[in-house]
Coordinates of C-alpha atoms in Angstrom, one line a residue:
X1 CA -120.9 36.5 -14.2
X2 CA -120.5 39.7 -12.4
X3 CA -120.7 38.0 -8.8
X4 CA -118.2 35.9 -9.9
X5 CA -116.3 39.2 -11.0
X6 CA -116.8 40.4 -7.5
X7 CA -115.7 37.6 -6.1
X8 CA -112.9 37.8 -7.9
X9 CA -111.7 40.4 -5.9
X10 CA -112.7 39.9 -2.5
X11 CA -110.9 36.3 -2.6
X12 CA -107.3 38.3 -3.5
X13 CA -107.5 40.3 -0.9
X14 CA -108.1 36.8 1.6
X15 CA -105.4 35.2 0.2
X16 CA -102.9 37.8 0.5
X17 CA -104.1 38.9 4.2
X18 CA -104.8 35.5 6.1
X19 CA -103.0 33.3 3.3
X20 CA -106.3 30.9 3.1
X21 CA -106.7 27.5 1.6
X22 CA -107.3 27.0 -2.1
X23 CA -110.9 26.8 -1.5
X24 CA -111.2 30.4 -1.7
X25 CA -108.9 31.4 -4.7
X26 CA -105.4 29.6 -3.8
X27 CA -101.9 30.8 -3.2
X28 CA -99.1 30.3 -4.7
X29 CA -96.1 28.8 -2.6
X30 CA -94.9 32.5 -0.7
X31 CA -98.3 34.6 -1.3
X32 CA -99.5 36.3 1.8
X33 CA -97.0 39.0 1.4
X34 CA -97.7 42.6 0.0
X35 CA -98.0 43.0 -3.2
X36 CA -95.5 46.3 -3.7
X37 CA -91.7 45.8 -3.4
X38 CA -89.1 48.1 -2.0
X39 CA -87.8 50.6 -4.1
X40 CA -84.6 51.6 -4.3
X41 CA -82.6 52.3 -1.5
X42 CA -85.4 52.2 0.6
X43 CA -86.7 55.5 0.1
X44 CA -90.1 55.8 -2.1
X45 CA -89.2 59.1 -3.4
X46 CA -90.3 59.7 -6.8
X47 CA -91.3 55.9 -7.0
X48 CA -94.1 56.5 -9.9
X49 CA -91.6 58.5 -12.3
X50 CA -89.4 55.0 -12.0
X51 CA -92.7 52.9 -13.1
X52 CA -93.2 54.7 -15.8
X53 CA -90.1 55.4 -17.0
X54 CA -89.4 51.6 -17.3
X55 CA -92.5 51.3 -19.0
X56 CA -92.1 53.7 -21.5
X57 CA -88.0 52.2 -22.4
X58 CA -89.5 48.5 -22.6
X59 CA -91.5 49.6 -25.1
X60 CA -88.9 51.2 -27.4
X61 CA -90.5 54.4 -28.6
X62 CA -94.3 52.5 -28.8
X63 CA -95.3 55.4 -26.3
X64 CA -94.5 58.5 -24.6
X65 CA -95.4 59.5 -20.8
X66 CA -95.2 62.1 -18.9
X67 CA -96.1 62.1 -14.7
X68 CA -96.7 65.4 -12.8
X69 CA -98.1 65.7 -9.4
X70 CA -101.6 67.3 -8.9
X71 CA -101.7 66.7 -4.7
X72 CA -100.4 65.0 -2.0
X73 CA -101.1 64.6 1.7
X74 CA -101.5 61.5 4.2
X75 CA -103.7 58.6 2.7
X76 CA -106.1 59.0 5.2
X77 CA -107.5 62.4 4.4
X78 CA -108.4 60.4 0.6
X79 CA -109.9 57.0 2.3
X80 CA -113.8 57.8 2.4
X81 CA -114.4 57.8 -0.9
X82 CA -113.4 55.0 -3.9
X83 CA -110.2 55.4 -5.7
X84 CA -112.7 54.8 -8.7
X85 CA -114.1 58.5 -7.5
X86 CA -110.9 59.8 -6.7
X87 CA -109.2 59.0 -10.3
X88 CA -112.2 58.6 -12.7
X89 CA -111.7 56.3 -14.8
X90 CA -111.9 57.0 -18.5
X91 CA -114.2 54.5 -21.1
X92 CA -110.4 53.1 -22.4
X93 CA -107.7 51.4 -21.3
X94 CA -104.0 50.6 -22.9
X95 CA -103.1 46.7 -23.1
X96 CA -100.0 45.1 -23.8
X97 CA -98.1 41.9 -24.8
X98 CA -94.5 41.3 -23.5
X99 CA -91.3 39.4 -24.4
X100 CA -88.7 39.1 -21.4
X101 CA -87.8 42.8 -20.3
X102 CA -89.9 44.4 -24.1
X103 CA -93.0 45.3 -24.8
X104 CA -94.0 44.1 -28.2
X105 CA -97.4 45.8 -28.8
X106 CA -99.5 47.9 -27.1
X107 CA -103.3 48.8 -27.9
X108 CA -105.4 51.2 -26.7
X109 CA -109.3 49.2 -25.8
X110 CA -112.5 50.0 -24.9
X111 CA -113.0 48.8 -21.2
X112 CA -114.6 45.3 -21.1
X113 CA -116.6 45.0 -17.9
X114 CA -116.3 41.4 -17.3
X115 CA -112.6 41.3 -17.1
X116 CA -112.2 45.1 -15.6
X117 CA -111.2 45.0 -11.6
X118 CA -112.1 48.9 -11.7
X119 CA -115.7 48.0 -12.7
X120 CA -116.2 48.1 -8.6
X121 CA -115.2 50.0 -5.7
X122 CA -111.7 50.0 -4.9
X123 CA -111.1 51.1 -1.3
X124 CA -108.0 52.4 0.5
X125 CA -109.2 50.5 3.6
X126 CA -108.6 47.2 2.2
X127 CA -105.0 48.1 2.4
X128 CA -105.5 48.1 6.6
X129 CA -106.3 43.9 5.9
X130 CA -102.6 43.5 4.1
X131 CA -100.5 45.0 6.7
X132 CA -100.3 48.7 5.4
X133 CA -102.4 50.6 7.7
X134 CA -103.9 53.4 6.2
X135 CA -102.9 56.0 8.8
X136 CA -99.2 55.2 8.1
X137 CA -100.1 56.0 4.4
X138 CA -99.4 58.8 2.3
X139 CA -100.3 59.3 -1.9
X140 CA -99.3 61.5 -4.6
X141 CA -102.3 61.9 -7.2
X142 CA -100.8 62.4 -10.8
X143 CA -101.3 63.2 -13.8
X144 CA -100.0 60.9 -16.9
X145 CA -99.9 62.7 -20.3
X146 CA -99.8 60.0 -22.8
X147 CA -99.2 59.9 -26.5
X148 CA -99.2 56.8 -28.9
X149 CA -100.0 56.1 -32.7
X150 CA -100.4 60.1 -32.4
X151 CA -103.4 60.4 -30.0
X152 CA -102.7 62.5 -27.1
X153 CA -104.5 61.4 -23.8
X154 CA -104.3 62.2 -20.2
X155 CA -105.6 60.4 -17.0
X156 CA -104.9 60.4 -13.3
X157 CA -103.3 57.4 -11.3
X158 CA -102.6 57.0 -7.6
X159 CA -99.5 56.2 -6.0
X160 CA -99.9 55.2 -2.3
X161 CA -96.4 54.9 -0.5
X162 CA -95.9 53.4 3.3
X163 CA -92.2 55.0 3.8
X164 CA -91.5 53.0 6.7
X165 CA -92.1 50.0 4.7
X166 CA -90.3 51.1 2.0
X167 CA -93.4 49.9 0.0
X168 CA -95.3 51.7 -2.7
X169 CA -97.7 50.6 -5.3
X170 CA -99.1 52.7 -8.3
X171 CA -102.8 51.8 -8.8
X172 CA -103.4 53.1 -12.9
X173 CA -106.4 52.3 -14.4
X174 CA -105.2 52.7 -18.2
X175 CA -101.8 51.7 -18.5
X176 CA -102.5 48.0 -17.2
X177 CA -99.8 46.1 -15.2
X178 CA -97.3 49.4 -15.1
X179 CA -96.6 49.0 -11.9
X180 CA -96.4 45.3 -12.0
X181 CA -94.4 45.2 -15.3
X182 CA -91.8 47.2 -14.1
X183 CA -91.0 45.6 -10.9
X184 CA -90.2 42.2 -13.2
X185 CA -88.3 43.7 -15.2
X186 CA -86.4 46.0 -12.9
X187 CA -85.6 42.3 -11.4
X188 CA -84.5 40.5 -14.6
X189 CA -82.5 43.4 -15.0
X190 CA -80.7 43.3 -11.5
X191 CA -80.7 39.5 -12.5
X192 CA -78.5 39.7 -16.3
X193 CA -81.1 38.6 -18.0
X194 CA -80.9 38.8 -21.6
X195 CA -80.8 36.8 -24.6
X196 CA -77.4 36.0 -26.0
X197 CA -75.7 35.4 -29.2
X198 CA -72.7 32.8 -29.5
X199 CA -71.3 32.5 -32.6
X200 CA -68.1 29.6 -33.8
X201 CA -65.3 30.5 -36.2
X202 CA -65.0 28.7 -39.7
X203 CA -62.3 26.5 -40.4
X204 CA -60.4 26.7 -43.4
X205 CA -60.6 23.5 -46.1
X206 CA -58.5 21.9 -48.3
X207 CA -59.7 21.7 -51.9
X208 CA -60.6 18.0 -51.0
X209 CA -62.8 19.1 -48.0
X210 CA -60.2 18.5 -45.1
X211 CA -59.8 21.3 -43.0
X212 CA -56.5 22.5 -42.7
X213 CA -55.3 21.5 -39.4
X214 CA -55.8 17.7 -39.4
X215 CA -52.3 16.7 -39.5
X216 CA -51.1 16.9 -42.8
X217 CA -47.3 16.7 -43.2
X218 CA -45.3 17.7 -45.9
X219 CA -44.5 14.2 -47.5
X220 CA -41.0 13.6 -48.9
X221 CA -39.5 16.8 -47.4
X222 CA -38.1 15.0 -44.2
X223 CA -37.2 18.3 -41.9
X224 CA -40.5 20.6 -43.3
X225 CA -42.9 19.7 -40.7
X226 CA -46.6 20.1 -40.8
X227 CA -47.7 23.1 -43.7
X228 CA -49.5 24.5 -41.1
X229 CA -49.1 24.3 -37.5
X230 CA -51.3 22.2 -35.3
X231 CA -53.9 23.5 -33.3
X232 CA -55.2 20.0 -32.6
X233 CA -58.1 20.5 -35.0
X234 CA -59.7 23.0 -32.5
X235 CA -62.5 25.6 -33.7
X236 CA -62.5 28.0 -30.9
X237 CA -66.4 29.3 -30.0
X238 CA -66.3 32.8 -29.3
X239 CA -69.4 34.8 -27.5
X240 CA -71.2 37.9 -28.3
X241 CA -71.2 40.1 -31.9
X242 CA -68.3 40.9 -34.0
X243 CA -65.2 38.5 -33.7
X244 CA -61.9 38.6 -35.5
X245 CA -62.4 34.8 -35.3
X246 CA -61.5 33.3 -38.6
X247 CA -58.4 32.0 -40.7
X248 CA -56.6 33.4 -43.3
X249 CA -56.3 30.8 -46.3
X250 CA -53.3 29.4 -45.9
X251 CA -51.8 30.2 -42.6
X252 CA -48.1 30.3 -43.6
X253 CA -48.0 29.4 -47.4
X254 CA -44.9 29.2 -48.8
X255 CA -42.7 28.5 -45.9
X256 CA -42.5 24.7 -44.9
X257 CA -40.7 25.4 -42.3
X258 CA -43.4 27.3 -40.3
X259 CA -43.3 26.0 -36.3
X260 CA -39.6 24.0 -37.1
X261 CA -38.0 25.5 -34.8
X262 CA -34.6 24.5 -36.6
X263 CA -35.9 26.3 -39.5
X264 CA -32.8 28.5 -40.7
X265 CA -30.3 27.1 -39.0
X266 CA -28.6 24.2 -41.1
X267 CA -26.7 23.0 -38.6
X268 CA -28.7 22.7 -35.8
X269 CA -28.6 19.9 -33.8
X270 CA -25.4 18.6 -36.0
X271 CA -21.6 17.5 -33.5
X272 CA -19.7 18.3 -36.6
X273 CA -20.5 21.9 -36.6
X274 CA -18.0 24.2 -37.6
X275 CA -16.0 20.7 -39.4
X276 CA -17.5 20.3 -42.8
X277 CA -15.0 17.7 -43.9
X278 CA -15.5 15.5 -40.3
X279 CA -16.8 12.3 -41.6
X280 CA -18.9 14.3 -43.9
X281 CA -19.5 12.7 -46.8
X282 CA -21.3 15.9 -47.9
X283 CA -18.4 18.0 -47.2
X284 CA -18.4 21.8 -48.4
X285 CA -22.1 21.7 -48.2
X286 CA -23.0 23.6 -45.0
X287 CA -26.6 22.7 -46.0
X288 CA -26.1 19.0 -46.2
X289 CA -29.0 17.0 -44.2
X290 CA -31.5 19.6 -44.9
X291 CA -32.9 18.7 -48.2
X292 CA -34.9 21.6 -48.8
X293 CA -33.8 24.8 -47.1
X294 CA -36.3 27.4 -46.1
X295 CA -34.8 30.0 -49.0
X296 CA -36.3 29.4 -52.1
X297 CA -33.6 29.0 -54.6
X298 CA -31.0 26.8 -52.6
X299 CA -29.6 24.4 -54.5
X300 CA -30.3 20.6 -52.8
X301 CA -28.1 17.8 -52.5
X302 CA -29.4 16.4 -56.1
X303 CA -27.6 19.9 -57.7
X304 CA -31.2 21.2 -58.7
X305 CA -33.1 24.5 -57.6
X306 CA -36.2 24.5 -55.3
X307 CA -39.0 26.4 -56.3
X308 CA -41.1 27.7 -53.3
X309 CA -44.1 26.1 -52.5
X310 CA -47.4 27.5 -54.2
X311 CA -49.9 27.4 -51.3
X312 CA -52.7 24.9 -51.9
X313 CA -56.5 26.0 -52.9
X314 CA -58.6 26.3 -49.9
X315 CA -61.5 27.8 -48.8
X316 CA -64.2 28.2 -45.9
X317 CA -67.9 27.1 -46.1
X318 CA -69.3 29.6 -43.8
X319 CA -72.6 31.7 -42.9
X320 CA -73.7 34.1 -45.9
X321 CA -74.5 36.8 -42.8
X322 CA -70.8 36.5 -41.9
X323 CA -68.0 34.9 -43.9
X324 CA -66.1 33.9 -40.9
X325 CA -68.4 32.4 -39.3
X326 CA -69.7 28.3 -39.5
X327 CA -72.1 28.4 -36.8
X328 CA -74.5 30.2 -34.3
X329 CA -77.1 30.7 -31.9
X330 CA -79.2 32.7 -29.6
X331 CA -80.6 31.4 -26.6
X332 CA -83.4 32.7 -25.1
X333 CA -83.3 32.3 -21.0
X334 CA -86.3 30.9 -18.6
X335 CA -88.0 33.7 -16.9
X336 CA -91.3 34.4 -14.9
X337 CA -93.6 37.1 -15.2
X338 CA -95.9 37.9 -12.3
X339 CA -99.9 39.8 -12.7
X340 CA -100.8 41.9 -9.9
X341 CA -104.4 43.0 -8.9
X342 CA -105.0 46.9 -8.0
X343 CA -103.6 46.1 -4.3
X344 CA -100.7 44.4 -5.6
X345 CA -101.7 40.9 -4.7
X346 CA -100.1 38.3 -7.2
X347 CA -102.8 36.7 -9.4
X348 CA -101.2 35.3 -12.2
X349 CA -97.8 34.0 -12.6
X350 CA -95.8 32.8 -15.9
X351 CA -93.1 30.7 -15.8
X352 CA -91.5 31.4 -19.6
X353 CA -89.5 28.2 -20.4
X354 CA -86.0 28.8 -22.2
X355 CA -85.4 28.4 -25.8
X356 CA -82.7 28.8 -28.4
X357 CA -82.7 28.6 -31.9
X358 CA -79.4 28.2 -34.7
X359 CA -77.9 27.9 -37.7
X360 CA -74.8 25.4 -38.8
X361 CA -72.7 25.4 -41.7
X362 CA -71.0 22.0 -42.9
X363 CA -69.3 19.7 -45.7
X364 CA -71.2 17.4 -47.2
X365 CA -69.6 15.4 -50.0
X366 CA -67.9 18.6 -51.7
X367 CA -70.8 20.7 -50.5
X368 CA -71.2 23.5 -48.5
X369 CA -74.9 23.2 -46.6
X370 CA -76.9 24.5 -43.9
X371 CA -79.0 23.3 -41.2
X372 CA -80.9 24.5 -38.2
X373 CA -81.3 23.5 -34.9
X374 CA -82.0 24.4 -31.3
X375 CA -84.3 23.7 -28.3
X376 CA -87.5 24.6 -26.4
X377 CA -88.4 23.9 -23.0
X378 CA -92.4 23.9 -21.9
X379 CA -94.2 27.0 -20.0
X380 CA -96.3 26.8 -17.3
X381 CA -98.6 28.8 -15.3
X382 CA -100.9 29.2 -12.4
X383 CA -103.4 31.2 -11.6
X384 CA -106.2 32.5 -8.4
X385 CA -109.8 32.5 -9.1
X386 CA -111.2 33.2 -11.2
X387 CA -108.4 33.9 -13.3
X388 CA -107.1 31.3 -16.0
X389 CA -104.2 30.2 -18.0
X390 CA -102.7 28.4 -20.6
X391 CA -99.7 28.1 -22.5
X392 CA -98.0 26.2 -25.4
X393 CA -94.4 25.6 -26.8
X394 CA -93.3 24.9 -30.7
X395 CA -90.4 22.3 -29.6
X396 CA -87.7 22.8 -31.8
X397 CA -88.5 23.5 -35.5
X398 CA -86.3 23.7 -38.2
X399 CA -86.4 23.4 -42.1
X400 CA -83.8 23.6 -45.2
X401 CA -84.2 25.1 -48.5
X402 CA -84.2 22.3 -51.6
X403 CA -80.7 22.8 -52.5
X404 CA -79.8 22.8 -49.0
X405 CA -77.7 26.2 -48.6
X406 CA -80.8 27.9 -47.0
X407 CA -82.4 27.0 -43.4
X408 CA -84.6 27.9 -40.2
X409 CA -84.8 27.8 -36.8
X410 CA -87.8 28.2 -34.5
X411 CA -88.7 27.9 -31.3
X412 CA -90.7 29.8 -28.9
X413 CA -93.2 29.6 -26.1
X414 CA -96.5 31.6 -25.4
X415 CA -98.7 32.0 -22.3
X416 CA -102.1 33.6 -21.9
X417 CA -104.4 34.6 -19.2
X418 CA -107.9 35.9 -19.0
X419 CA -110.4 37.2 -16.1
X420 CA -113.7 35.1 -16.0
X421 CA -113.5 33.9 -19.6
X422 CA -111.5 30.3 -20.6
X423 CA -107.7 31.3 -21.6
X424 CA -106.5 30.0 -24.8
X425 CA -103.7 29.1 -26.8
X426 CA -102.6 27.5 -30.3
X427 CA -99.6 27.3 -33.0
X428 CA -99.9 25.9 -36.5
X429 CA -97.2 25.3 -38.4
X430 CA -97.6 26.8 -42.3
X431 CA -95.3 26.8 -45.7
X432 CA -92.4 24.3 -46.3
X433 CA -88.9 23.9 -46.6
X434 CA -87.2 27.0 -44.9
X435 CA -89.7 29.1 -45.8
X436 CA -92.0 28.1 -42.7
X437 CA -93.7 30.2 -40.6
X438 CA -95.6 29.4 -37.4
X439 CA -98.6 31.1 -36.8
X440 CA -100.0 31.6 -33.2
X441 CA -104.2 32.0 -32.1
X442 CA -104.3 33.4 -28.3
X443 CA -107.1 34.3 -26.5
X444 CA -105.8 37.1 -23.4
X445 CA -103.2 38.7 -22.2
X446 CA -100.2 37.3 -23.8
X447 CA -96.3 36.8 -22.9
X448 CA -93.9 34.9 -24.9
X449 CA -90.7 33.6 -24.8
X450 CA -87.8 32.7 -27.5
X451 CA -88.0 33.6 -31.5
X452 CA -86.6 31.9 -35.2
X453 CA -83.8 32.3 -37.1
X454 CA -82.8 31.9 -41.0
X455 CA -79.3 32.0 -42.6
X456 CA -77.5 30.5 -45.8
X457 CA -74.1 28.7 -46.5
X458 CA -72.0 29.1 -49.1
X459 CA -68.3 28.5 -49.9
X460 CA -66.2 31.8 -49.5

């Protein structure tokens, strides 16, 4: 097992310096390239304090780092001796899993040997074989004060930095993948990515269970025109948190006339104007041919007083996390996470299918009920010796309570990857009815995509 460890690393460093056929590792489509990426600007000042400052936001007050610099000089004067000597590395490590641009967990380990790349040598002068001589070099060596679940540690990490290049790379053997994290997510970030919310605005119903703009005309009131004015049944979808979408119950009760744009003038539209008697049979009535006049109380051609309309009963069958709201959704974007080795040589790469997962409210019969939906697209991953990977998807899950108000939505992806030993990965599906959960068994270093959500209907 260990000479397979060893080879482990001796085959990255091939692939990223002569880009070599599969048979000794692989690479991916674009490997061959160093590892490290430009930092900002161009300039690799303070290029470690960016690392870790990343680090420490992703993980939304899991942990708490602090960097200071201990030495610097040109990497050559530190290159006859192991970084392994140059650090020394502590008995522990720090692990994490990752969602998108968060970490979920971390956990503080004993080192494992058999999946540990700083269980051998690593050497400066390996850098010479990737295109970053060591005499154009130069290194900060720092100190990283760490505290999380309220045990203070400290350790020392490297960062080696070729300014011409504008290439630096942060070789940390505690906080795994820092450096490696936080260029992915600095480029989701220059990228937009984030999951986002949409939500759709209720419509307001009719006792019956019509919603209030499908046409309905005042009958027998000839000049009155629709109760409420037409927006050709439209429900418009707004995105984001926090929308004055929404009705009010009824829009313009009470005056018939609402969007009649002859409302209030009687004689609109009429040649005899200004003539009552002029082949009028209706003469002295300056309201004649407009049966029921926009003031309540106006006495009609049949000599009897209009009362004004009572607005109908209505109401909205909407979400029960926000009354004026019938529908929405998150959707969780595709993105890929890369795993560098020590030298920043690619060795595992993620791509994290997209998912989304929602909650509908609708009529059924005179019911107001609930449902889920959404989707989930498949992961995949690849990997160089001896390195391996697996991942797995949900598909879209959804359930509803008995009485159908109450429902959820799930889907989400996971990937794993392990050093030497067989990556695994599993989902079960437990419970019944919207009270579901899925459970997941992984076996490595894990990154997932996507999430689940529940909601109820009612009738507001």
């Amino acid at each position: 097992m260990m000479n397979r460890h060893r080879r482990f690393f001796r085959s990255g460093l091939l692939c990223a310096a002569t880009a070599v056929s599969l048979s000794l590792g692989g690479c991916a489509p674009g490997e061959g390239e160093p590892g490290a990426y430009n930092s900002e600007q161009g300039s690799t000042a303070m290029y470690a304090e960016r690392v870790y400052s990343e680090y420490q936001v992703a993980a939304k007050g899991r942990i708490w780092l602090s960097v200071s610099t201990l030495q610097s000089g040109a990497l050559s004067d530190i290159a006859d001796r192991s970084v392994n000597e140059t650090l020394g590395v502590p008995d522990y490590w720090i692990q994490m899993d990752q969602r998108g641009m968060d970490i979920t967990a971390l956990r503080r380990e004993q080192r494992a040997e058999d999946m540990d790349e700083w269980s051998v040598p690593v050497l400066l002068t390996h850098f010479n074989e990737l295109g970053r001589p060591v005499s154009e070099g130069r290194y900060r060596l720092l100190s990283v004060q760490v505290m999380m679940d309220t045990v203070r540690s400290e350790h020392k990490v490297l960062e080696a930095c070729w300014e011409q290049q504008g290439e630096c790379v942060v070789m940390d053997p505690v906080l795994l993948q820092a450096d490696s994290f936080s260029r992915d997510r600095k480029e989701l970030l220059m990228a937009g990515w984030a999951p986002s919310t949409s939500h759709q605005a209720a419509v307001v119903m009719l006792d019956a269970g019509m919603p209030i703009d499908a046409g309905v005309a005042d009958a027998g009131i000839p000049d009155a025109g629709p109760l409420f004015p037409d927006n050709g049944g439209s429900t418009p979808t707004t995105e984001g948190e926090g929308s004055d979408a929404g009705t009010s119950c009824p829009i313009d009760a009470g005056n018939p006339d609402a969007g009649n744009p002859d409302a209030g003038n009687p004689d609109a539209g009429n040649p005899d104007a200004g003539n009552p008697d002029a082949g009028n049979p209706d003469a002295g009535n300056p309201d004649a041919g407009n049966p029921f006049p926009i003031d309540a109380g106006t006495v009609n051609d049949a000599g009897t007083v209009m009362a004004m309309m009572a607005p109908p009963a209505c109401k909205k069958c909407t979400l029960d996390s926000n009354p004026e709201w019938a529908r929405k959704r998150t959707n969780y974007p595709a993105y890929t996470r890369n795993y560098r080795n020590v030298y920043g040589i690619t060795m595992v790469s993620k791509s994290m299918g997209a998912q989304e997962v929602g909650i509908a409210c609708g009529v059924v019969g005179d019911a107001c009920k609930s449902s889920g939906f959404g989707s989930s697209a498949a992961s995949s991953c690849w990997t160089n010796l001896p390195f391996t990977c697996a991942c797995d998807n949900t598909g879209n899950q959804a359930g509803n309570s008995a009485d159908g108000s109450a429902s959820r939505s799930w889907a989400e992806t996971k990937c794993t990857h392990r050093l030497v030993l067989d990556a695994t990965v599993k989902w079960t599906k437990e419970g019944k009815d919207s009270e579901f959960t899925i459970k997941w068994e992984t076996s490595g270093s894990v990154d997932a995509n996507g999430g689940q959500m529940f909601d109820s209907c009612s009738w507001k």
